[in-house]
Coordinates of C-alpha atoms in Angstrom, one line a residue:
Chain A
M1201 CA 48.6 -70.8 -70.9
K1202 CA 52.5 -70.9 -71.8
V1203 CA 53.1 -72.0 -75.6
L1204 CA 56.4 -73.9 -76.1
V1205 CA 58.1 -73.4 -79.4
P1206 CA 61.1 -75.4 -80.5
V1207 CA 63.0 -74.1 -83.3
K1208 CA 66.1 -75.4 -84.8
R1209 CA 69.0 -73.5 -86.8
V1210 CA 69.4 -75.2 -90.3
V1211 CA 71.4 -74.5 -93.4
D1212 CA 69.2 -71.6 -95.0
Y1213 CA 66.7 -73.4 -97.5
N1214 CA 68.0 -71.2 -100.7
V1215 CA 71.4 -73.0 -99.9
K1216 CA 72.3 -75.8 -102.3
V1217 CA 74.7 -78.3 -100.0
R1218 CA 77.5 -80.3 -101.1
V1219 CA 78.5 -83.4 -99.9
K1220 CA 82.3 -83.0 -98.5
S1221 CA 84.9 -85.3 -100.5
D1222 CA 85.7 -87.7 -97.9
N1223 CA 81.7 -89.0 -97.5
T1224 CA 81.3 -88.1 -93.8
G1225 CA 78.6 -85.5 -94.1
V1226 CA 77.9 -82.1 -96.1
D1227 CA 79.7 -79.2 -95.8
I1228 CA 78.3 -77.1 -93.8
A1229 CA 81.0 -74.5 -92.8
N1230 CA 81.0 -71.1 -93.9
V1231 CA 77.2 -71.9 -95.2
K1232 CA 74.6 -69.7 -94.3
M1233 CA 72.3 -70.5 -91.2
S1234 CA 68.8 -70.0 -90.6
M1235 CA 65.4 -71.0 -88.6
N1236 CA 64.1 -74.0 -90.0
P1237 CA 61.0 -72.4 -92.2
F1238 CA 58.3 -74.9 -90.6
D1239 CA 59.8 -73.5 -87.1
E1240 CA 58.9 -70.0 -88.3
I1241 CA 55.5 -71.0 -89.2
A1242 CA 55.5 -72.6 -85.6
V1243 CA 56.6 -69.5 -83.6
E1244 CA 54.2 -67.4 -85.4
E1245 CA 51.2 -69.0 -84.6
A1246 CA 52.1 -69.2 -81.3
V1247 CA 52.6 -65.2 -81.2
R1248 CA 49.0 -65.1 -83.0
L1249 CA 47.7 -67.1 -80.3
K1250 CA 49.2 -64.2 -77.8
E1251 CA 47.8 -61.8 -79.6
K1252 CA 44.6 -62.9 -79.7
G1253 CA 44.7 -63.3 -75.5
I1254 CA 44.9 -67.4 -76.1
A1255 CA 48.5 -67.8 -74.8
T1256 CA 50.0 -65.5 -71.9
E1257 CA 53.7 -66.4 -72.6
V1258 CA 55.6 -67.7 -75.5
I1259 CA 58.7 -69.7 -75.0
A1260 CA 61.3 -70.3 -77.8
V1261 CA 63.5 -73.7 -77.1
S1262 CA 66.6 -74.6 -79.4
C1263 CA 68.8 -77.5 -78.9
G1264 CA 72.5 -77.5 -80.5
V1265 CA 75.6 -75.0 -80.4
Q1266 CA 75.9 -72.3 -78.9
Q1267 CA 75.0 -70.2 -82.5
C1268 CA 71.5 -71.5 -81.8
Q1269 CA 71.2 -68.1 -79.5
E1270 CA 70.9 -66.6 -82.9
T1271 CA 67.9 -68.4 -83.8
L1272 CA 66.3 -68.2 -80.5
R1273 CA 66.8 -64.1 -81.0
T1274 CA 65.3 -64.0 -84.1
A1275 CA 62.3 -66.0 -82.5
M1276 CA 61.9 -63.3 -79.9
A1277 CA 62.3 -60.8 -82.3
I1278 CA 59.4 -62.2 -84.0
G1279 CA 57.4 -62.0 -80.7
A1280 CA 58.6 -64.7 -78.5
D1281 CA 58.8 -63.5 -74.6
R1282 CA 61.6 -65.5 -73.8
A1283 CA 64.3 -68.3 -74.7
I1284 CA 66.1 -71.2 -73.4
L1285 CA 68.9 -72.9 -75.0
V1286 CA 69.7 -76.3 -74.5
Q1287 CA 73.5 -76.0 -75.2
T1288 CA 75.6 -79.1 -76.2
D1289 CA 78.4 -79.7 -79.2
E1290 CA 77.0 -83.5 -79.3
E1291 CA 75.4 -84.2 -82.4
L1292 CA 71.4 -84.5 -81.5
Q1293 CA 69.0 -86.6 -83.4
P1294 CA 65.3 -86.3 -83.0
L1295 CA 65.0 -88.9 -80.1
A1296 CA 67.2 -87.2 -77.9
V1297 CA 65.5 -83.6 -78.8
A1298 CA 62.2 -85.1 -78.0
K1299 CA 63.9 -86.3 -74.6
L1300 CA 65.1 -82.8 -74.1
L1301 CA 61.8 -81.3 -74.9
N1302 CA 59.9 -83.4 -72.8
A1303 CA 62.1 -82.4 -69.7
L1304 CA 61.5 -78.9 -70.6
V1305 CA 57.5 -79.6 -71.0
A1306 CA 57.6 -81.3 -67.4
K1307 CA 59.6 -78.0 -66.0
E1308 CA 57.6 -75.2 -67.8
Q1309 CA 54.2 -76.9 -68.4
P1310 CA 53.1 -75.5 -71.1
G1311 CA 49.3 -76.0 -72.5
L1312 CA 50.8 -76.0 -76.2
V1313 CA 53.8 -77.2 -77.9
I1314 CA 54.4 -76.3 -81.3
L1315 CA 56.7 -77.5 -83.8
G1316 CA 57.3 -77.4 -87.7
K1317 CA 56.5 -80.7 -89.0
Q1318 CA 60.3 -81.5 -90.1
A1319 CA 63.7 -80.0 -90.3
I1320 CA 64.8 -79.4 -93.6
D1321 CA 68.4 -80.7 -92.8
D1322 CA 67.8 -84.2 -91.6
D1323 CA 63.9 -84.4 -93.1
A1324 CA 63.2 -86.4 -90.4
N1325 CA 59.6 -85.4 -89.4
Q1326 CA 59.8 -86.8 -86.0
T1327 CA 60.4 -84.9 -83.1
G1328 CA 56.8 -83.7 -82.4
Q1329 CA 55.4 -87.1 -82.5
M1330 CA 58.3 -88.3 -80.3
L1331 CA 57.7 -86.1 -77.8
A1332 CA 53.6 -86.3 -77.7
A1333 CA 54.6 -89.9 -77.1
L1334 CA 57.2 -89.3 -74.2
A1335 CA 55.3 -86.7 -72.8
D1336 CA 51.7 -88.8 -73.2
L1337 CA 50.2 -85.8 -75.0
P1338 CA 47.8 -85.8 -77.8
Q1339 CA 49.2 -85.2 -81.1
A1340 CA 48.1 -83.3 -84.1
T1341 CA 50.7 -83.0 -86.9
F1342 CA 50.7 -81.5 -90.3
A1343 CA 48.4 -78.4 -88.9
S1344 CA 47.0 -75.8 -91.4
K1345 CA 44.4 -74.7 -88.8
V1346 CA 44.6 -74.5 -85.1
E1347 CA 41.6 -73.1 -83.1
V1348 CA 42.2 -73.2 -79.3
A1349 CA 39.0 -72.7 -77.1
D1350 CA 37.5 -74.2 -73.9
G1351 CA 40.4 -76.5 -73.3
K1352 CA 41.0 -78.1 -76.3
A1353 CA 42.7 -77.7 -79.7
Q1354 CA 40.4 -78.2 -82.8
V1355 CA 43.4 -79.3 -85.8
T1356 CA 43.0 -79.3 -89.6
R1357 CA 45.5 -81.5 -90.9
E1358 CA 47.0 -81.8 -94.4
V1359 CA 46.4 -85.6 -95.0
D1360 CA 47.1 -87.5 -98.4
G1361 CA 44.1 -87.0 -100.4
G1362 CA 42.9 -83.8 -98.2
L1363 CA 42.2 -82.4 -95.0
E1364 CA 41.2 -84.0 -91.7
T1365 CA 40.4 -82.2 -88.5
L1366 CA 40.8 -83.5 -85.0
S1367 CA 39.9 -82.2 -81.4
I1368 CA 42.2 -82.9 -79.1
D1369 CA 42.5 -81.9 -75.2
L1370 CA 45.4 -79.4 -74.2
P1371 CA 47.8 -79.6 -73.2
A1372 CA 49.1 -81.2 -76.4
V1373 CA 51.5 -81.0 -79.1
V1374 CA 51.1 -79.6 -82.9
T1375 CA 53.4 -79.5 -85.8
T1376 CA 53.0 -77.0 -88.4
D1377 CA 52.4 -77.4 -92.2
L1378 CA 53.5 -75.0 -94.7
R1379 CA 50.2 -73.3 -95.0
L1380 CA 48.9 -72.8 -91.5
N1381 CA 50.1 -69.3 -91.8
E1382 CA 52.7 -66.6 -93.3
P1383 CA 55.3 -65.5 -90.8
R1384 CA 55.7 -61.9 -90.7
Y1385 CA 59.0 -60.3 -91.3
V1386 CA 61.1 -59.2 -88.3
T1387 CA 61.6 -55.6 -88.1
L1388 CA 64.7 -53.5 -86.9
P1389 CA 63.4 -52.0 -83.4
N1390 CA 61.8 -55.7 -82.7
I1391 CA 65.4 -57.1 -83.2
M1392 CA 66.6 -54.5 -81.0
K1393 CA 63.8 -55.6 -78.5
A1394 CA 65.0 -59.1 -79.1
K1395 CA 68.3 -58.7 -77.5
K1396 CA 66.8 -57.4 -73.7
K1397 CA 64.9 -60.3 -74.0
P1398 CA 65.6 -63.3 -71.6
L1399 CA 67.8 -66.1 -72.8
D1400 CA 68.7 -69.1 -70.5
T1401 CA 71.2 -71.8 -71.3
V1402 CA 70.9 -75.2 -69.6
T1403 CA 72.8 -78.3 -70.8
P1404 CA 71.4 -81.7 -71.3
A1405 CA 73.0 -82.9 -67.9
D1406 CA 70.8 -80.4 -66.2
L1407 CA 67.7 -81.8 -67.7
G1408 CA 69.2 -85.4 -66.8
V1409 CA 69.0 -86.1 -70.7
D1410 CA 71.5 -88.8 -72.5
V1411 CA 71.8 -87.4 -75.4
A1412 CA 74.0 -90.1 -77.0
P1413 CA 73.2 -90.9 -80.8
R1414 CA 71.4 -94.0 -81.4
L1415 CA 72.3 -93.9 -85.4
K1416 CA 75.8 -94.3 -87.0
T1417 CA 76.4 -92.3 -90.1
L1418 CA 78.5 -94.8 -91.5
K1419 CA 78.8 -92.3 -95.2
V1420 CA 77.0 -89.8 -97.0
T1421 CA 77.0 -89.7 -100.5
E1422 CA 75.9 -87.5 -103.5
P1423 CA 72.5 -88.7 -104.9
P1424 CA 73.0 -90.3 -108.5
K1425 CA 73.0 -87.7 -111.2
R1426 CA 71.1 -87.4 -113.9
S1427 CA 72.5 -87.9 -117.3
A1428 CA 72.2 -84.5 -119.3
G1429 CA 69.1 -84.1 -121.6
V1430 CA 68.0 -82.6 -124.6
K1431 CA 66.3 -79.5 -125.7
V1432 CA 63.5 -80.3 -128.3
P1433 CA 63.0 -77.6 -130.9
D1434 CA 59.1 -78.1 -130.8
V1435 CA 56.2 -80.3 -129.6
A1436 CA 56.2 -82.5 -132.4
T1437 CA 59.8 -83.5 -132.0
L1438 CA 58.9 -84.1 -128.5
V1439 CA 56.0 -86.3 -129.0
Q1440 CA 58.2 -88.4 -131.4
K1441 CA 60.8 -88.6 -128.9
L1442 CA 58.8 -89.4 -125.7
K1443 CA 57.1 -92.5 -128.4
T1444 CA 60.0 -94.0 -130.2
E1445 CA 63.4 -92.7 -127.7
A1446 CA 61.9 -92.9 -124.2
K1447 CA 59.0 -95.2 -124.8
V1448 CA 57.2 -93.7 -122.1
I1449 CA 53.7 -92.7 -123.8
Chain B
M63 CA 63.6 -112.3 -86.9
T64 CA 60.1 -111.3 -88.1
V65 CA 59.5 -108.2 -89.4
L66 CA 56.1 -106.4 -89.2
V67 CA 54.6 -103.8 -91.3
I68 CA 51.7 -101.6 -90.5
A69 CA 49.0 -101.5 -93.3
E70 CA 47.7 -98.1 -95.0
H71 CA 44.0 -99.1 -96.0
D72 CA 40.9 -97.5 -96.2
N73 CA 39.0 -100.2 -94.1
A74 CA 37.7 -102.1 -97.3
S75 CA 40.9 -102.2 -99.5
I76 CA 44.7 -102.1 -98.8
K77 CA 46.6 -99.1 -100.1
G78 CA 49.2 -99.2 -102.6
A79 CA 51.7 -97.8 -100.3
T80 CA 52.0 -101.0 -98.2
L81 CA 52.8 -103.1 -101.1
N82 CA 55.8 -101.4 -101.6
T83 CA 56.4 -101.7 -97.8
V84 CA 55.7 -105.1 -98.0
T85 CA 58.7 -105.4 -100.2
A86 CA 61.0 -103.2 -98.1
A87 CA 59.9 -105.2 -95.2
A88 CA 61.4 -108.6 -97.0
A89 CA 64.6 -107.2 -97.7
C90 CA 65.4 -106.5 -94.3
A91 CA 65.6 -109.3 -92.7
S92 CA 65.3 -113.2 -93.9
G93 CA 62.3 -113.9 -91.1
D94 CA 58.7 -113.7 -92.2
V95 CA 56.9 -110.9 -92.8
H96 CA 53.6 -110.1 -90.9
V97 CA 51.0 -107.2 -91.5
L98 CA 49.0 -105.4 -88.9
V99 CA 45.6 -104.1 -90.1
A100 CA 44.4 -102.2 -87.2
G101 CA 40.7 -100.7 -88.5
H102 CA 37.0 -100.5 -88.2
N103 CA 34.9 -103.1 -90.2
A104 CA 38.0 -103.9 -91.7
A105 CA 37.8 -107.6 -92.6
E106 CA 38.2 -106.8 -96.0
A107 CA 41.1 -104.9 -96.0
A108 CA 42.8 -107.9 -93.7
K109 CA 41.5 -110.5 -96.6
A110 CA 43.0 -108.4 -99.1
A111 CA 46.4 -108.1 -97.0
A112 CA 46.5 -111.7 -96.8
H113 CA 46.7 -112.0 -100.6
I114 CA 49.8 -110.2 -100.8
A115 CA 52.6 -111.9 -102.0
G116 CA 55.3 -112.6 -99.3
V117 CA 53.1 -112.0 -96.5
A118 CA 53.3 -115.1 -94.3
K119 CA 50.7 -113.6 -91.4
V120 CA 47.9 -110.8 -90.8
L121 CA 47.0 -109.3 -87.6
H122 CA 43.7 -107.9 -87.7
A123 CA 42.6 -105.7 -84.8
E124 CA 39.0 -104.2 -85.1
G125 CA 37.7 -101.8 -83.0
E126 CA 35.6 -97.9 -83.8
Q127 CA 39.2 -96.3 -82.1
F128 CA 40.4 -97.4 -85.5
A129 CA 38.6 -96.0 -88.0
H130 CA 40.3 -93.0 -88.5
G131 CA 43.6 -94.0 -87.9
L132 CA 44.2 -91.6 -85.0
A133 CA 48.0 -91.7 -84.4
E134 CA 47.7 -92.3 -80.1
N135 CA 45.4 -95.5 -81.0
V136 CA 47.3 -96.8 -83.8
A137 CA 50.8 -96.2 -81.7
A138 CA 48.8 -98.1 -78.8
Q139 CA 48.0 -101.3 -81.0
V140 CA 51.4 -101.5 -82.6
L141 CA 53.0 -101.3 -79.5
A142 CA 50.7 -104.1 -77.9
I143 CA 52.7 -106.4 -80.4
A144 CA 55.7 -104.9 -81.1
G145 CA 57.6 -107.2 -78.4
D146 CA 57.9 -110.1 -81.3
Y147 CA 59.6 -108.2 -84.2
S148 CA 62.7 -107.1 -85.3
H149 CA 61.5 -104.5 -87.6
I150 CA 58.3 -102.5 -88.1
L151 CA 57.9 -100.9 -91.0
F152 CA 55.3 -98.0 -92.1
P153 CA 54.8 -96.9 -95.3
A154 CA 56.3 -92.8 -95.4
T155 CA 52.6 -91.3 -96.2
A156 CA 50.9 -88.8 -94.2
G157 CA 49.4 -91.8 -91.7
G158 CA 52.9 -93.7 -91.3
K159 CA 54.7 -90.3 -90.8
N160 CA 52.5 -89.8 -87.5
V161 CA 52.4 -93.1 -85.9
A162 CA 55.6 -94.3 -86.5
P163 CA 57.9 -91.7 -84.4
R164 CA 55.2 -92.2 -81.8
V165 CA 56.0 -96.0 -81.5
A166 CA 59.9 -95.5 -81.8
A167 CA 59.6 -93.2 -78.9
K168 CA 57.8 -95.6 -76.7
L169 CA 60.0 -98.0 -77.2
D170 CA 62.9 -95.6 -76.8
V171 CA 64.6 -96.8 -80.3
A172 CA 65.9 -94.2 -82.7
Q173 CA 63.1 -94.4 -86.2
I174 CA 64.6 -94.1 -89.7
S175 CA 62.4 -92.1 -91.7
D176 CA 62.2 -92.4 -95.5
I177 CA 64.2 -95.4 -96.0
T178 CA 65.1 -95.5 -99.9
K179 CA 67.3 -98.9 -99.9
V180 CA 67.9 -101.6 -97.4
D181 CA 71.6 -102.7 -97.3
A182 CA 71.8 -105.1 -94.4
A183 CA 69.4 -105.9 -91.6
D184 CA 70.5 -102.9 -89.7
T185 CA 71.8 -100.5 -92.6
F186 CA 69.8 -98.5 -94.4
E187 CA 69.9 -95.6 -97.0
R188 CA 67.9 -92.2 -97.0
P189 CA 67.8 -89.1 -98.5
I190 CA 68.7 -86.0 -96.3
Y191 CA 68.6 -82.3 -97.4
A192 CA 65.6 -82.5 -99.4
G193 CA 67.6 -85.3 -101.5
N194 CA 71.0 -83.5 -101.9
A195 CA 72.6 -85.8 -100.2
I196 CA 72.2 -89.8 -99.3
A197 CA 73.2 -90.7 -95.8
I198 CA 73.9 -94.6 -95.0
V199 CA 72.9 -94.9 -91.7
Q200 CA 73.2 -97.8 -89.0
S201 CA 70.8 -98.4 -86.1
A202 CA 72.4 -100.1 -83.1
D203 CA 68.9 -100.2 -81.7
K204 CA 67.2 -103.8 -80.9
V205 CA 64.0 -102.6 -82.9
K206 CA 64.3 -101.0 -86.2
V207 CA 61.3 -98.9 -86.6
L208 CA 61.3 -97.7 -90.1
T209 CA 59.0 -95.3 -92.6
V210 CA 59.7 -96.6 -96.0
R211 CA 60.2 -94.2 -99.3
T212 CA 57.1 -96.2 -101.4
T213 CA 58.5 -95.1 -104.9
A214 CA 61.9 -96.8 -104.1
F215 CA 60.4 -100.1 -103.4
D216 CA 58.8 -102.1 -106.3
P217 CA 55.2 -102.9 -104.9
A218 CA 54.5 -107.0 -104.0
A219 CA 52.1 -108.7 -106.1
T220 CA 48.4 -108.3 -104.6
S221 CA 48.1 -111.8 -105.2
G222 CA 49.7 -115.7 -104.9
G223 CA 49.6 -114.9 -100.9
S224 CA 47.7 -116.8 -98.9
A225 CA 48.3 -115.7 -95.1
A226 CA 46.8 -116.9 -92.1
V227 CA 44.0 -113.8 -90.9
E228 CA 44.4 -113.7 -86.7
T229 CA 42.6 -111.5 -84.5
A230 CA 44.7 -109.0 -82.4
N231 CA 43.3 -108.0 -79.2
A232 CA 42.5 -104.2 -79.7
V233 CA 43.7 -101.8 -77.6
A234 CA 41.2 -99.6 -76.0
A235 CA 41.0 -95.8 -77.5
N236 CA 43.0 -92.6 -75.8
A237 CA 40.2 -90.5 -74.9
K238 CA 42.4 -87.2 -75.6
S239 CA 41.9 -87.1 -79.6
R240 CA 38.9 -87.2 -81.6
F241 CA 37.9 -87.3 -85.1
V242 CA 36.1 -84.6 -86.0
G243 CA 35.5 -84.7 -90.2
Q244 CA 37.2 -84.6 -93.2
E245 CA 37.2 -83.1 -96.6
I246 CA 38.8 -85.5 -99.3
A247 CA 39.3 -84.1 -102.6
Q248 CA 37.2 -85.6 -105.2
N249 CA 39.4 -87.4 -107.9
D250 CA 38.7 -90.1 -110.5
R251 CA 42.5 -89.7 -111.4
P252 CA 45.4 -92.3 -110.6
E253 CA 47.0 -91.5 -107.2
L254 CA 49.5 -88.9 -107.6
T255 CA 52.1 -91.3 -105.7
A256 CA 51.4 -94.6 -107.5
A257 CA 50.5 -92.9 -111.1
K258 CA 52.4 -93.9 -114.2
I259 CA 52.8 -90.3 -115.7
I260 CA 52.0 -87.2 -114.0
V261 CA 51.4 -83.6 -115.5
S262 CA 52.7 -81.2 -113.3
G263 CA 52.0 -77.4 -113.1
G264 CA 53.5 -74.1 -111.7
R265 CA 52.8 -70.6 -111.0
A266 CA 53.2 -69.8 -114.7
L267 CA 49.5 -71.4 -115.3
G268 CA 48.2 -67.9 -113.3
S269 CA 45.2 -68.7 -111.8
S270 CA 43.3 -71.7 -110.8
E271 CA 41.0 -71.6 -113.6
K272 CA 44.0 -71.4 -116.1
F273 CA 45.3 -74.3 -114.5
Q274 CA 42.2 -76.8 -114.9
E275 CA 41.9 -75.5 -118.4
V276 CA 45.8 -76.2 -119.7
M277 CA 46.2 -79.1 -117.5
T278 CA 43.0 -81.2 -117.1
P279 CA 43.0 -82.1 -121.1
L280 CA 46.4 -83.1 -121.2
A281 CA 46.3 -85.3 -118.2
D282 CA 42.8 -86.8 -119.6
K283 CA 44.7 -87.5 -122.9
L284 CA 47.5 -89.4 -120.9
G285 CA 45.9 -91.1 -118.3
A286 CA 48.0 -89.2 -115.8
A287 CA 47.8 -87.9 -112.6
I288 CA 47.9 -83.9 -112.0
G289 CA 50.3 -82.4 -109.7
A290 CA 51.3 -79.2 -108.8
S291 CA 54.5 -76.8 -107.6
R292 CA 54.5 -75.0 -104.0
A293 CA 54.4 -72.0 -105.9
A294 CA 50.9 -72.8 -107.4
V295 CA 49.6 -74.4 -104.4
D296 CA 50.2 -71.2 -102.6
A297 CA 48.6 -69.1 -104.7
G298 CA 45.6 -71.1 -104.7
Y299 CA 45.6 -72.3 -108.1
A300 CA 45.7 -76.0 -107.0
P301 CA 44.6 -77.8 -104.1
N302 CA 47.7 -78.6 -101.4
D303 CA 47.4 -82.2 -101.7
L304 CA 48.7 -82.0 -105.3
Q305 CA 52.3 -80.6 -104.2
V306 CA 55.2 -82.4 -105.5
G307 CA 58.4 -81.8 -103.7
Q308 CA 59.9 -82.0 -100.3
T309 CA 57.4 -80.9 -98.3
G310 CA 54.2 -82.5 -100.5
K311 CA 54.4 -86.3 -102.1
I312 CA 57.5 -87.8 -103.6
V313 CA 56.7 -89.4 -106.8
A314 CA 59.2 -91.4 -109.4
P315 CA 56.5 -92.0 -112.5
Q316 CA 57.5 -93.2 -115.5
L317 CA 56.9 -89.5 -117.1
Y318 CA 57.2 -86.6 -115.3
I319 CA 55.5 -83.5 -117.4
A320 CA 56.7 -80.0 -115.6
A321 CA 54.7 -77.0 -117.2
G322 CA 55.8 -73.8 -115.9
I323 CA 57.7 -75.0 -113.0
S324 CA 61.3 -73.4 -112.5
G325 CA 62.7 -76.3 -110.2
A326 CA 63.5 -75.1 -106.9
I327 CA 65.6 -77.4 -104.8
Q328 CA 62.2 -78.0 -102.8
H329 CA 60.4 -79.1 -106.2
L330 CA 63.1 -81.7 -107.3
A331 CA 63.5 -83.3 -104.1
G332 CA 60.1 -84.7 -104.9
M333 CA 60.5 -85.9 -108.4
K334 CA 64.2 -86.2 -109.6
D335 CA 63.8 -89.7 -109.5
S336 CA 61.3 -89.8 -112.0
K337 CA 62.7 -92.1 -115.2
V338 CA 61.8 -89.6 -117.9
I339 CA 61.2 -85.6 -117.3
V340 CA 59.6 -83.4 -119.7
A341 CA 60.2 -79.5 -119.0
I342 CA 58.1 -77.1 -120.8
N343 CA 59.2 -73.4 -119.6
K344 CA 59.8 -70.3 -121.7
D345 CA 62.6 -69.1 -119.3
P346 CA 65.8 -70.7 -120.9
E347 CA 68.0 -70.4 -117.4
A348 CA 65.4 -71.9 -115.5
P349 CA 66.8 -75.0 -113.5
I350 CA 64.4 -77.3 -114.2
F351 CA 66.0 -78.1 -117.9
S352 CA 69.3 -79.2 -115.9
V353 CA 67.3 -82.2 -114.8
A354 CA 65.1 -82.6 -117.8
D355 CA 65.7 -85.6 -120.1
Y356 CA 63.6 -83.2 -122.8
G357 CA 63.1 -79.7 -122.5
L358 CA 61.0 -77.5 -124.4
E359 CA 61.6 -73.9 -124.3
A360 CA 58.2 -72.1 -125.3
D361 CA 55.4 -70.5 -123.7
L362 CA 52.8 -73.4 -122.0
F363 CA 50.0 -71.8 -123.1
Q364 CA 50.9 -72.7 -126.5
A365 CA 52.8 -75.8 -126.0
V366 CA 50.5 -77.7 -124.1
P367 CA 47.3 -77.5 -125.9
E368 CA 49.4 -78.2 -128.7
L369 CA 50.6 -81.4 -127.5
V370 CA 47.5 -82.8 -126.4
K371 CA 47.0 -82.4 -130.1
A372 CA 49.5 -84.3 -131.3
L373 CA 49.3 -86.9 -128.6

């Protein structure tokens, strides 16, 4: 079966972003960009399924600006076989991405779509679920373990309070949690090989999808700052301050 | 404009997150607030929902297919009654996050995640970039599908309401997805997201034995919930569901004590709205000190037992 892995190019997770002074957004000019960490886990899981002989082909997909090609090359260096870029300069929101992916699911007919559970820029945690709804596929979100056999996936999910296991019929949509796996490092020879792998570019119009944003961002502001605290010299002072000053114990 | 809240419940009782969501719902529109309880043998939960202050009507959908809150089944049930509502709100819990986007996509509307403030019926605030920025977004969609960051809204009172409980026609199960089993961590402590005090440990604890040995007495003494940083969870010192941060639980207790936690952006995203933050760390440069109200530069293996004794 084919596995489709959507990946997103986001501001690197180590970067502390700054809000623009005109409050129109965060300043991402000249900031290091990387693959969304949850998507790396998704690519790794797909490649492991291929190494086990369960997946026959791993297709990485990214939606966005031309530079997303770099993210797709990274996915192919991890082990994806080919890539599709849905290129647009428009702002893409999760519903639009889910529709684009739905169009690709219809075209490629993958047995499994593996996405990250959320992107660390918009923190939405929506695209996988939306894709599952649009494609009318079962979903298993926040996966920490995936086992594929007999046309079904048995997925262990991280839920509030512990773990839950579901059995879903394939084709299906799975979104990854942090503990699903440890993504491998890409090696130089694999980066070189990835450059030769096929990368197709399509546009939202080719897929017949209207990607106009539904939500308008009126303003982006700094979160309220915490006032500077104090350092206390010892435990006794700490307890005394918590009791008399902060009055929390 | 009537507003629908999807209750989080365990069939016997309503979970705390629902109460905060009801408060957010009341802020969305001037109309009635209805609550959907979709469950299996959930009459008790529906009754409890009817007592929540501010709830005008409880819709109770009963069926085995709702026993474990599978997204496919719950979303189908919400969609069956969605037509009458201007806003549909879910708590931003693992359950709510799982179902809400399915509902939104089927309604062909954008979903707004993790709202922290309602500015107007169509305008909401939400954190982005791990809480390093707040976006104010406006929705032009006819139905607003929202998930609510529960720590940002006060809980509605669990009594004082006298809503009618109506039976909703239960939608049949989706056969493509089945519940197999669960492993719920045994825990008699306060729930992490609702606790007044949280003591949280990081990688510096060194092992799961040490984590238990050092953090448990402090939590016991304070009647606190125990949390952990991602580093501590990844290292296996604490179970996953204790993780506080961007990708774990978002908490805002009265008092948050971080022991041996450096304070990475992703961790701060989960706890920086706590009222009082205490940091115990032996590294004077640890970023946690920049958000802590009280910082103690000390070895946690000495400071924490000392703290237990002093309380």
